[in-house]
Amino acid sequence: MTGCRIYNSGNVTERMDALKKPVTLHDIAREAGVSFNTVSRALNDKPDVSEETKRRVLEVARRLDYRPNRLARGLRQRRTATIGVVVADLANPFFAEVVEGIDRVCTARGYGLVLANTEEDPARELAAVHSLVERQVDGVLLAPTQRDLASLHYLVKRGVPFSLLARFFKDFAAQAVINDDREGARLAVAHLLSRGHRRILFLNGPPYNSSALLRLEGYRLAHAEAGLPVDETLILTTNARMDGGETAVANALRNKLSFTAVFCFSDYVAFGALRALRRAGCRIPADVAVMGYDDVAFAELVNPPLSTVRIAKTRLGATAAQILLARIEGAETKGGETLITLPPELVVREST
Amino acid sequence: MTGCRIYNSGNVTERMDALKKPVTLHDIAREAGVSFNTVSRALNDKPDVSEETKRRVLEVARRLDYRPNRLARGLRQRRTATIGVVVADLANPFFAEVVEGIDRVCTARGYGLVLANTEEDPARELAAVHSLVERQVDGVLLAPTQRDLASLHYLVKRGVPFSLLARFFKDFAAQAVINDDREGARLAVAHLLSRGHRRILFLNGPPYNSSALLRLEGYRLAHAEAGLPVDETLILTTNARMDGGETAVANALRNKLSFTAVFCFSDYVAFGALRALRRAGCRIPADVAVMGYDDVAFAELVNPPLSTVRIAKTRLGATAAQILLARIEGAETKGGETLITLPPELVVREST
DNA sequence: CTGTTAGCGCCTTCAC
DNA sequence: GTGAAGGCGCTAACAG
């Protein structure tokens, strides 16, 4: 609080201006005895300025603790060194880890992050994108709800570069970093089948979600490869949250659906499924086996440790950030599609 | 991609300007046949403008899909309708849930969030605060590393309102929303003592952390109330992450430290402890009981379900956001200290 | 009720 | 090498 106190001795006005207007280029210019844009050049390390004045300017700037106003700079330069990140649900550790990867590369390269949450609501997604564009972010990283293309259309219309996180569109060319969901699901289901399971409940995500679609293909493929039929009644749609898994399993149980294993859209969903199963007195994996997807940090800690499919989550985020920054800093116009697919990895623990 | 395609028919320049400069007040003004600040007034719903022109302006704005440039607005108004959030670790579900609470009230009141991660590194904390101030955020919500006061001093010097999340300083007056850590720890340890445990390993956080300090007091208090001595060798310091709990327990076991229960600084730490214990073949709670703190969503899912102390996490975040916004929108200068303490709640599950 | 004027703080172009 | 204008897009004063 020392900086707040107003001393009677000395120049009171001097003392107070810590609270008032921040120091600007003009203040430095006056103090250093040069014009205010010489200061600008010195601070930005531009060529046309003598070593001597540059030194003096930097010294004064440091003494006055100058901080550039990024709004002004952004307004002038048309770039803000910030990127917008739109995810579905921060409470889901999957996204938290993806954001960590994003944060790592962005911070390292001097970019700030503006975060927004959609809760899988397309209206919130569009609102978030609008808000980010209004804030003049240099680019957007987005896990789209996929209910519609409104937010993406808006981004291309405004010429804002973006990359998709973990999801992509078949009929809309865009950069995206995804996981090989079809293969991951195939691995998971093949594992379950190899353990002798024949009735595998599939708690999938919503059909407009590209991961859900591909994982369904993987589910079918694994069955086909084993020469086994698929019972369509075992394929359920859930929201991608814990409560989704919980209610889906509770319903399945109540409806006397018969199954010996459940494959979940995500670990997060699987956690809910575990809870419902446990509550119903099922032993895992003796009565029913459970598989998740993502390999979130907590997957190995739950009871029993969850078998799952690992996605390199921080790498996914980091990669998406890298290709986005490359596009931002390279040729602005180089739109085009780049689909980077990360390999999934089967992780067998004790729930299967 | 439709908006991207350039048609040969029609006015090509017209078609392309979707990619070029965004529409501004001037564009609307020209189109609507009024002056550009009449547009401003109409859009901001200012009193001095006729219903008729307002209607027309709004119509044109909507047709052109106008979005205000928030940099320009912020520069002019000296407020940006964004608040900065600085947390220690997004991978820790505790912070993820706190941020959810913050997000909820901020989004509802039209504020955006700029997020930064410190990883408990004071240098990163200071850098984050600098960056936020440069971006002219209207206020900051901060979980300080507490290693020093540099970032807080900077905020008061610049006159940026802020509130502290979950931590506070004894010798530095500031708004903060915290949990009653002393009481929470007392409840937890009393519970353990009542179960007959006499040698309770305490995996505390670092001593500069206010929660760690108070929880230590609670630990001692519970012992005192029971008329029991405290064995100082049972009090360990860990970083506040999963790996901290894991290595601390591993070391304790290797050093043949004798204990029948372990009380952890957080659920996150407890998860690590569980892992180490399990690896060493300990049965929980038969061989050693484990308690966490926070009651994170996953606490009830781990093996065995974790006894812990509940903090109202989203409420903590939401409350902090509310008092911050109140200060921002109310009298700017009303600094002062407000310490809001949320009550903890003992949650007994199967790990004790 | 509406238009004109003047910046917010910074960077860029163009003179000197 | 340095300084003097001009303007990014917007809002807030003051005229009319």
Short mmCIF file of C-alpha atoms (C1' of nucleotides) in Angstrom, two decimals, chain B residues 35 37-38 41 48 50 53 76 78, chain C residues 1-9:
data_model
loop_
_atom_site.label_atom_id
_atom_site.label_comp_id
_atom_site.label_asym_id
_atom_site.label_seq_id
_atom_site.Cartn_x
_atom_site.Cartn_y
_atom_site.Cartn_z
CA SER B 35 -23.28 11.63 -39.23
CA ASN B 37 -21.57 9.84 -34.21
CA THR B 38 -25.28 9.90 -34.46
CA ARG B 41 -25.38 7.38 -30.07
CA ASP B 48 -30.56 12.31 -27.76
CA SER B 50 -35.02 10.30 -32.59
CA THR B 53 -33.20 7.55 -37.04
CA ARG B 76 -11.55 6.10 -25.56
CA ARG B 78 -10.85 3.83 -20.39
"C1'" DC C 1 -32.33 16.19 -32.10
"C1'" DT C 2 -28.05 16.21 -34.89
"C1'" DG C 3 -23.31 17.43 -36.61
"C1'" DT C 4 -18.54 19.16 -35.56
"C1'" DT C 5 -14.41 18.86 -33.01
"C1'" DA C 6 -11.14 16.76 -30.21
"C1'" DG C 7 -8.66 13.46 -28.46
"C1'" DC C 8 -7.55 8.20 -26.08
"C1'" DG C 9 -1.88 6.23 -26.91
#
